[in-house]
Coordinates of C-alpha atoms and ligand atoms in Angstrom, one line a residue:
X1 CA 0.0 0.0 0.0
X2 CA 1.2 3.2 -1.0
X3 CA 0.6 6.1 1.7
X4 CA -0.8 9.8 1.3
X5 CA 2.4 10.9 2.9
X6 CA 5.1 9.9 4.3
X7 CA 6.1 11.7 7.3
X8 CA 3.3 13.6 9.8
X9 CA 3.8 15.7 12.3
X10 CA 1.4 16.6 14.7
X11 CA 2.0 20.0 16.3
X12 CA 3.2 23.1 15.3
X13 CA 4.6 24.1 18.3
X14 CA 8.5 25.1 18.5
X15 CA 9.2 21.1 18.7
X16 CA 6.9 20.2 15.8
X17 CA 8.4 23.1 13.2
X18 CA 12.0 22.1 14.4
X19 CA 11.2 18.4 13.4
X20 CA 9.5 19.3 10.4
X21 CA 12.1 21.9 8.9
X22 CA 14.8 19.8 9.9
X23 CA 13.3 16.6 8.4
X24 CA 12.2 18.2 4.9
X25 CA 16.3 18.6 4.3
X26 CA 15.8 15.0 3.6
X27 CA 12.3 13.7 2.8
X28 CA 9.7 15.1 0.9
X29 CA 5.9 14.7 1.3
X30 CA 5.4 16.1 5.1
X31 CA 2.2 17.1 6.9
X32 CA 2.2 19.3 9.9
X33 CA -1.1 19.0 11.9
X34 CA -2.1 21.7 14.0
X35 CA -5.6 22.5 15.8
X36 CA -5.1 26.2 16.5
X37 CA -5.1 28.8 13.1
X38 CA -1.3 29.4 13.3
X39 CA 1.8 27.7 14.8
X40 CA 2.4 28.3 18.8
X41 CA -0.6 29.1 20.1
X42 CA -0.1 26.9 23.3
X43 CA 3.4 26.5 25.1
X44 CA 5.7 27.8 23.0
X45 CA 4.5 31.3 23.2
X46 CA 3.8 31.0 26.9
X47 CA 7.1 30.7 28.0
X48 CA 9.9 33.0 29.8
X49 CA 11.9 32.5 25.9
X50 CA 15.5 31.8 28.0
X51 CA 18.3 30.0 26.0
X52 CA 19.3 28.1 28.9
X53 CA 23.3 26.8 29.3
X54 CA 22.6 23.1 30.8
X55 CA 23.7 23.6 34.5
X56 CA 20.6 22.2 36.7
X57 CA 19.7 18.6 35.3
X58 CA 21.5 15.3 35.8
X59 CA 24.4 14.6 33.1
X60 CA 23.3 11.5 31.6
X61 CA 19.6 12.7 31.0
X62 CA 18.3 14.3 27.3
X63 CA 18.0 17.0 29.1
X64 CA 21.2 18.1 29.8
X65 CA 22.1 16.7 26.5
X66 CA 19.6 18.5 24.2
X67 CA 19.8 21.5 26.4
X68 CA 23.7 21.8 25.8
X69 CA 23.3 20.9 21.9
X70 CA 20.2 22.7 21.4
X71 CA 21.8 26.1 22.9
X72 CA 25.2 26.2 20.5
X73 CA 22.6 25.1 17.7
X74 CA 19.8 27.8 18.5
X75 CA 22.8 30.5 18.8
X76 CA 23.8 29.3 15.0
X77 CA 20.7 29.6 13.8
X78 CA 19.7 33.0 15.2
X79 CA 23.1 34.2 13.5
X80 CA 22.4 32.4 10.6
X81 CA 18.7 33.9 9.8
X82 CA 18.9 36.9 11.6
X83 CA 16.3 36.1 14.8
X84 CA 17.1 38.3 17.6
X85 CA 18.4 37.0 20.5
X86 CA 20.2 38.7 23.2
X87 CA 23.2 36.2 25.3
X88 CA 23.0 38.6 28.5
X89 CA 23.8 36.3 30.7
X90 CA 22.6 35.0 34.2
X91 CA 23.2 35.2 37.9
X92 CA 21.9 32.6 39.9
X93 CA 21.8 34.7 44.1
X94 CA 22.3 33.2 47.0
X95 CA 21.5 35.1 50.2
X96 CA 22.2 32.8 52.8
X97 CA 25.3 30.1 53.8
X98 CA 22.6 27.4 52.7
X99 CA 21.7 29.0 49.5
X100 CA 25.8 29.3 48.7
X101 CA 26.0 25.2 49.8
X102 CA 23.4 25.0 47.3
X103 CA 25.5 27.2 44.7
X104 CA 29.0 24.9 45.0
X105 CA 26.5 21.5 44.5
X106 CA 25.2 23.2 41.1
X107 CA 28.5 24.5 40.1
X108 CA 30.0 20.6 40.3
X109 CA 27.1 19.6 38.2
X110 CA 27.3 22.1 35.8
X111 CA 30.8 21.1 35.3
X112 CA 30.3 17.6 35.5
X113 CA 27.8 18.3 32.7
X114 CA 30.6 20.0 30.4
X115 CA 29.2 23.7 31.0
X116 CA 32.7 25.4 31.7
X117 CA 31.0 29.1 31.1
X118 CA 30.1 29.4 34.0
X119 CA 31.8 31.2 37.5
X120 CA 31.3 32.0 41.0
X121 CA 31.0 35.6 42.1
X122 CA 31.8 37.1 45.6
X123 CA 29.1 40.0 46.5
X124 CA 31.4 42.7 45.2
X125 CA 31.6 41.0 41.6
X126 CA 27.9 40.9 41.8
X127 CA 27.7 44.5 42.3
X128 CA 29.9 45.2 39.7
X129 CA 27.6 43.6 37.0
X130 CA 24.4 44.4 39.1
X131 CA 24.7 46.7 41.2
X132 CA 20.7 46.7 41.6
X133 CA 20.9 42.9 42.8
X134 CA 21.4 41.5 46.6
X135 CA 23.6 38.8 46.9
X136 CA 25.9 37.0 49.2
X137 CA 27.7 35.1 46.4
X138 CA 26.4 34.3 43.1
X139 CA 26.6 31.6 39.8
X140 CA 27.7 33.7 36.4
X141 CA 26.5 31.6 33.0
X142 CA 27.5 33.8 30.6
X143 CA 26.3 31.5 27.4
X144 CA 22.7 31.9 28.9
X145 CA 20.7 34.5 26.7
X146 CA 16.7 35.2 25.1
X147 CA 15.5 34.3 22.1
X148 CA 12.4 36.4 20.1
X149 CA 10.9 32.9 20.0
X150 CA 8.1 33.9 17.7
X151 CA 10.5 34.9 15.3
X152 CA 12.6 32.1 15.8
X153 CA 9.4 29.1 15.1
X154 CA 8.3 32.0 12.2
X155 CA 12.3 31.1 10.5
X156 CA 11.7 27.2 11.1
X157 CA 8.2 27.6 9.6
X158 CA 9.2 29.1 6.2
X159 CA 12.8 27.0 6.1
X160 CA 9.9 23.9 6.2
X161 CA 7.5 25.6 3.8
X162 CA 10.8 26.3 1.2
X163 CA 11.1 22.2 1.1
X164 CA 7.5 21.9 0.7
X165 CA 6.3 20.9 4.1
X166 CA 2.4 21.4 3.9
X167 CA 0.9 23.0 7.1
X168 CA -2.7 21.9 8.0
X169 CA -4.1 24.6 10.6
X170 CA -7.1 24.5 12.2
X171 CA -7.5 20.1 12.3
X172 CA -7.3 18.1 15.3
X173 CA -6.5 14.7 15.0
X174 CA -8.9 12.7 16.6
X175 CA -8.2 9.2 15.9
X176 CA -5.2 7.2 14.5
X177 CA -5.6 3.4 13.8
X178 CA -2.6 1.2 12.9
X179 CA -2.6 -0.2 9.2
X180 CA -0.5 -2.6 7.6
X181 CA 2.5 -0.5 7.3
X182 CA 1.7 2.6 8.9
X183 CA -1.1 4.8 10.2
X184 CA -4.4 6.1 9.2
X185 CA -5.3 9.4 10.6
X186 CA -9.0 11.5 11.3
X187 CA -8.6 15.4 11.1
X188 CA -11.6 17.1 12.7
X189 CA -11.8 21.1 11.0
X190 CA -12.7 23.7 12.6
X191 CA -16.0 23.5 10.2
X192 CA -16.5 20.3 12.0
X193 CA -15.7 18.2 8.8
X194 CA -13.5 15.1 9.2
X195 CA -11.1 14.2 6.8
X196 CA -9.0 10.7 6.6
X197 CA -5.6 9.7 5.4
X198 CA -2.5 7.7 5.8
X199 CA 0.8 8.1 7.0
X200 CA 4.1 6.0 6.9
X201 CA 5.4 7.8 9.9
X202 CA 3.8 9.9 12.7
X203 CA 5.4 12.0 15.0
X204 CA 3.6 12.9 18.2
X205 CA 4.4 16.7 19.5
X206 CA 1.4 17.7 20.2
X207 CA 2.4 19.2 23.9
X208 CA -0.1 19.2 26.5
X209 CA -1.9 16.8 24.5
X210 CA 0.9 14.1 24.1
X211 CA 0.1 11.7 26.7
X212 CA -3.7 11.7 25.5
X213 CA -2.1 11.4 21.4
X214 CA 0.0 8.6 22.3
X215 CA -3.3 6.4 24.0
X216 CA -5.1 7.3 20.6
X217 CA -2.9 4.4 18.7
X218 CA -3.3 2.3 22.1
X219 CA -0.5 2.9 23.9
X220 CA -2.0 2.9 27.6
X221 CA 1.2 3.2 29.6
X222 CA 0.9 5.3 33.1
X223 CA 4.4 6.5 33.3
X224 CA 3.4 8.7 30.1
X225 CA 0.7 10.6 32.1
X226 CA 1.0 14.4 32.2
X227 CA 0.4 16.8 35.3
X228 CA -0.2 20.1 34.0
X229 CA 1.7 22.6 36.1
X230 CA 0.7 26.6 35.2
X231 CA 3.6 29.4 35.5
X232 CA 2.3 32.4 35.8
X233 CA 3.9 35.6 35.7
X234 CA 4.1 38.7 36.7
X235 CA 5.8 42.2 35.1
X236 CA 7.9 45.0 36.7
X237 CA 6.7 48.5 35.9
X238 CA 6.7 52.1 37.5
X239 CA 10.5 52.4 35.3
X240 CA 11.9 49.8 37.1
X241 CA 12.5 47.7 34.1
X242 CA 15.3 48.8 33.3
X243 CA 17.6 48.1 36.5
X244 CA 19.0 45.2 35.4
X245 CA 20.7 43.8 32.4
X246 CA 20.8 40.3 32.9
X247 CA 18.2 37.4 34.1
X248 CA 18.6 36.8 37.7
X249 CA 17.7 33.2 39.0
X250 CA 16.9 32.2 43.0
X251 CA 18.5 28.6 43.6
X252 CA 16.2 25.9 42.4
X253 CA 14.7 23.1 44.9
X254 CA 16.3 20.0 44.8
X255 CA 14.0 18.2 43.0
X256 CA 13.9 20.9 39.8
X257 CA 10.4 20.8 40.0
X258 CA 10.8 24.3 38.8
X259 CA 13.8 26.9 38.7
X260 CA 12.0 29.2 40.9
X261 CA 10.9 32.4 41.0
X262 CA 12.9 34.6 38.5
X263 CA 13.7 37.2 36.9
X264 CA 14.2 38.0 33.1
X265 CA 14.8 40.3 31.0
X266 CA 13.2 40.7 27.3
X267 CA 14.5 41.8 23.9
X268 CA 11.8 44.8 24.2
X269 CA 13.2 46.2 27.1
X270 CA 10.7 44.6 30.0
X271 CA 11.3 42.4 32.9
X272 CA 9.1 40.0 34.5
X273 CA 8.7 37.5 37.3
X274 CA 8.4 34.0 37.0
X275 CA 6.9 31.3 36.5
X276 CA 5.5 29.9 39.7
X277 CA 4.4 26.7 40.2
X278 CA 0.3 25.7 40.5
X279 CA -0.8 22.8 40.0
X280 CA -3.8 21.7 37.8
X281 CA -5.2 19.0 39.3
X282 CA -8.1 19.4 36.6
X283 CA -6.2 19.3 33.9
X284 CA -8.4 21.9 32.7
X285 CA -6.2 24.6 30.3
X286 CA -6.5 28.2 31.7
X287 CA -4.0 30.8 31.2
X288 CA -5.7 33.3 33.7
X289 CA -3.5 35.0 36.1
X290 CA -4.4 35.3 39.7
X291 CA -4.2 38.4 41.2
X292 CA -3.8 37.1 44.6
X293 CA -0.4 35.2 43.8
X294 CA 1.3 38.9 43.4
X295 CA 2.4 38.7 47.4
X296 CA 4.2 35.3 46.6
X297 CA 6.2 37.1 43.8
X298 CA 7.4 39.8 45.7
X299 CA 7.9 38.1 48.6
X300 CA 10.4 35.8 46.6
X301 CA 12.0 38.4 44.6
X302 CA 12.2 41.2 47.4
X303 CA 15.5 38.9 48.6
X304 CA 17.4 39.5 45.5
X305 CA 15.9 42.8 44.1
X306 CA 15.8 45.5 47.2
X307 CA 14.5 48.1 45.0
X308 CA 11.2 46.0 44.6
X309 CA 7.6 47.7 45.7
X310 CA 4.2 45.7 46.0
X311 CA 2.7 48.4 43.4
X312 CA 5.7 47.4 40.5
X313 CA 4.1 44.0 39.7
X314 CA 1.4 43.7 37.8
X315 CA -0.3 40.2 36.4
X316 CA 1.1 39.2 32.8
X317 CA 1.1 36.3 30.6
X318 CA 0.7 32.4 32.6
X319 CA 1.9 28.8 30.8
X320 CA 1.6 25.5 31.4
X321 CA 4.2 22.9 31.6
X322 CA 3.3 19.2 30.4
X323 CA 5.3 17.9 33.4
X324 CA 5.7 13.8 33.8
X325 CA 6.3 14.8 37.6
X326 CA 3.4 14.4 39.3
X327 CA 3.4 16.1 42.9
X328 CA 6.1 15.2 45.5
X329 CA 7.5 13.4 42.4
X330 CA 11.7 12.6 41.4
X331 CA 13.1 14.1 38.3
X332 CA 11.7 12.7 34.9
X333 CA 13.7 12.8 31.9
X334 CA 11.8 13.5 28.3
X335 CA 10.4 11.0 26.3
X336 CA 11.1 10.8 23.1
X337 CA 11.7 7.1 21.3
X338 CA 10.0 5.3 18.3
X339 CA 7.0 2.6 19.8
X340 CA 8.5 0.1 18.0
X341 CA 8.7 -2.5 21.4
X342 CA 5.2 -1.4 22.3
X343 CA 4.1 -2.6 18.6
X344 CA 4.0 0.7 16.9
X345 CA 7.2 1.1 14.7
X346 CA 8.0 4.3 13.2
X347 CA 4.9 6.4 15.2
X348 CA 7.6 8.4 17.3
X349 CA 6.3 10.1 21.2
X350 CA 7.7 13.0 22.1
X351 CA 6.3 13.4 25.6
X352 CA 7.0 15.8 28.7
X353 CA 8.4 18.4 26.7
X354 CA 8.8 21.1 29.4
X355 CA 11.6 23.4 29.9
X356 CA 14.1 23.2 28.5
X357 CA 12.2 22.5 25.2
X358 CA 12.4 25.5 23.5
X359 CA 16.4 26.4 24.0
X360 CA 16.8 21.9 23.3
X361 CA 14.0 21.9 20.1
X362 CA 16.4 21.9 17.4
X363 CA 18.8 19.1 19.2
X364 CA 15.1 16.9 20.0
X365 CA 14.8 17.1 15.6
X366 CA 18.1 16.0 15.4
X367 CA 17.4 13.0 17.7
X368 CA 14.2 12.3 16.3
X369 CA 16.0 12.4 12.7
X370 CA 18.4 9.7 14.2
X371 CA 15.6 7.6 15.6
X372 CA 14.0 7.8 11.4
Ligands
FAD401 C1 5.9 28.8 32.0 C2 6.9 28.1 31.1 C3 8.2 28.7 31.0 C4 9.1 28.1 30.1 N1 10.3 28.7 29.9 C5 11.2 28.1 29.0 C6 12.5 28.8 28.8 O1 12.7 29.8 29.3 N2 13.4 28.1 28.0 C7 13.1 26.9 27.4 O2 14.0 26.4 26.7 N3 11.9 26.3 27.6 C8 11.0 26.9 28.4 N4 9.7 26.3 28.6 C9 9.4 25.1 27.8 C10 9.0 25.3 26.4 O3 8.1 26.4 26.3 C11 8.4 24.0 25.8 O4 9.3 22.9 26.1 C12 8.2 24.1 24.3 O5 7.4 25.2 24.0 C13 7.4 22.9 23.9 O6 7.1 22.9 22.6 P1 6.1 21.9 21.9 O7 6.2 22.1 20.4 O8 6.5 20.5 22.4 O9 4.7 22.1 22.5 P2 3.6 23.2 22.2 O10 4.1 24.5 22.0 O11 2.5 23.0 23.2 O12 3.0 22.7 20.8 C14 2.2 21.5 20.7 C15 1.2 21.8 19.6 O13 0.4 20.7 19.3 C16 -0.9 21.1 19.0 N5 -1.8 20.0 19.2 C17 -2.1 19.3 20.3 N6 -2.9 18.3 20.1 C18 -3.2 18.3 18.8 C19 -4.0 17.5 18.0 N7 -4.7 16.4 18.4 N8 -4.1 17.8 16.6 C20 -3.5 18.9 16.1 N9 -2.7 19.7 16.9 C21 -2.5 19.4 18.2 C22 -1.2 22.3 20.0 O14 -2.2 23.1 19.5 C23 0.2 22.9 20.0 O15 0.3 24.0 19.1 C24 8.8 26.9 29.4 C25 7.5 26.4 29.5 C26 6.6 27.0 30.3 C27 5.2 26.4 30.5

């Protein structure tokens, strides 16, 4: 049997473009699937847009791998077709004897992950790169940077549209049912029409969706089970904005359930506060930000920015993360691996893409190429 296509992707979120532009240098006769109108509706627009270095996750995971990878690749590719990006560099404070333990533990394992850009500060070398921040002692990562990430997934959509990669906006794929040698699909439109074909090859980045994708085929494994976990954020105004220059980071928990409460800088000249931590024990997608949180942020940030003031934060933009850890939970690891030992060769999973997916995406098409 011959198929409608040969390759589909569903997802056009930073992940899905990367896999698709990357994957049309080679094969022709690609489908990207995406529900919403346009690419990166959901995560990948809801996100603090940090090129992160690789310092906080354990060395052997994809994680640290595609985080490291992705970076040097991302920074190539910004120079390459002119997205802006800014490498400004991070601090991450510590205020306390703890906090510095804390500090020496991360600086072995950024090491031990081959991250050599990065350096401990004494307070007066803090002060001399920021001399609005409070700290006892301090990380420097000078590879870590922003990225205009709508400009960057706008790049990977037209490098994929040049090699012919058709986009199908505004479908949802609602069922997919294993054929001989590959996959039959059902789009629903937006009209509510449904629309079959088949696929030799299906790749699953569909995000917050992934776990729910993957049981469409059959797959009914519990370890691929999502917790949503929504970031919200909050801005710094009154002129404030412009007090620092580089993203200032808290030290994380030990489990990395999240980096904490920080602060970043963007390419337009704002800063904001974020993301927090709340979990959705619903599952239900709302990007709403509560009001109420705002004492939480300043309370958190008040240690490492002095100049702060309740009235300077003001509710902005909220994300979710498509976490594998559930609450009280270890450290999970990405999946991404072809289902070929759970009976479903080349459909390919890409699930528990959380941070750091968008610095890591072009390193996760790589892998996924390798894995074709
Ligand atoms: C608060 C927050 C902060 C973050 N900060 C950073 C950061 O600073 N640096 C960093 O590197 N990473 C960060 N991340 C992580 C990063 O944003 C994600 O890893 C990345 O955006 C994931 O991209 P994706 O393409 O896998 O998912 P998505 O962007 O969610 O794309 C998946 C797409 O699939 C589509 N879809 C789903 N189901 C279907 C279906 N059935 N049919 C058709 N289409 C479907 C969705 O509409 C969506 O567009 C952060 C994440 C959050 C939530």
């Amino acid at each position: 049997m011959t198929h409608d296509v040969k390759i589909t992707v569903i997802g056009a979120g930073v992940v899905g473009l990367a896999i698709a532009a990357l994957l049309s240098e080679n094969f022709k006769s690609i489908f990207v699937i995406e529900k919403h109108l346009k690419f990166g509706q959901e995560t990948s627009c809801r996100n603090s847009e940090v090129v992160h270095s690789g310092i906080y996750y354990p060395k052997d995971s994809l994680k640290t791998k595609l985080c490291i990878e992705g970076r040097k690749m991302l920074y190539e590719f910004c120079e390459k077709y002119s997205v802006d990006y800014n490498k400004c560099g991070k601090l991450i404070v510590a205020n306390s004897d703890l906090e510095d333990k804390k500090l020496d533990i991360l600086m072995r394992n950024a090491k031990d992950n081959g991250v050599d850009e990065v350096e401990k500060l004494l307070k007066e070398e803090v002060e001399l790169l920021e001399p609005n921040v409070r700290a006892l002692t301090a990380i420097y990562s000078s590879e870590t940077g922003i990225v205009d990430s709508y400009g960057f997934m706008k790049q990977l959509e037209l490098n994929a549209i040049n090699n012919e990669v058709q986009f199908i906006y505004g479908s949802e794929v609602n069922k997919i049912q294993k054929t001989d040698n590959g996959y039959k699909l059902t789009l629903i439109e937006h009209g509510g029409d449904s629309f079959d074909f088949s696929s030799e090859i299906v790749i699953n980045a569909s995000g917050l969706n992934s776990d729910k994708t993957s049981e469409m085929i059959g797959i009914n494994d519990s370890s691929y089970n999502l917790h949503y976990w929504k970031g919200e954020y909050f801005s710094i105004g009154n002129g404030k904005n412009t007090l620092v220059n580089r993203l200032i980071y808290p030290v994380p928990n030990a489990n990395i359930l999240s980096l904490g409460v920080h602060a970043t800088i963007d390419l337009g000249q704002g800063l904001k506060l974020g993301p927090n931590t709340v979990y959705l024990k619903d599952k239900k997608i709302n990007y709403k930000v509560d009001p109420k949180h705002k004492i939480d942020f300043f309370n958190s940030a008040k240690q490492y920015f002095p100049f702060l003031e309740l009235e300077d934060l003001r509710p902005d933009q909220a994300g979710i993360r498509p976490k594998l850890q559930g609450i009280g939970d270890a450290f999970r690891d990405f999946i991404i691996k072809e289902e070929k030992e759970k009976g479903y060769a080349n459909f390919i999973n890409l699930i528990g893409i959380e941070s750091p997916g968008l610095t890591a995406s072009l390193a996760i098409a790589n892998y996924v190429k390798e894995l074709i």
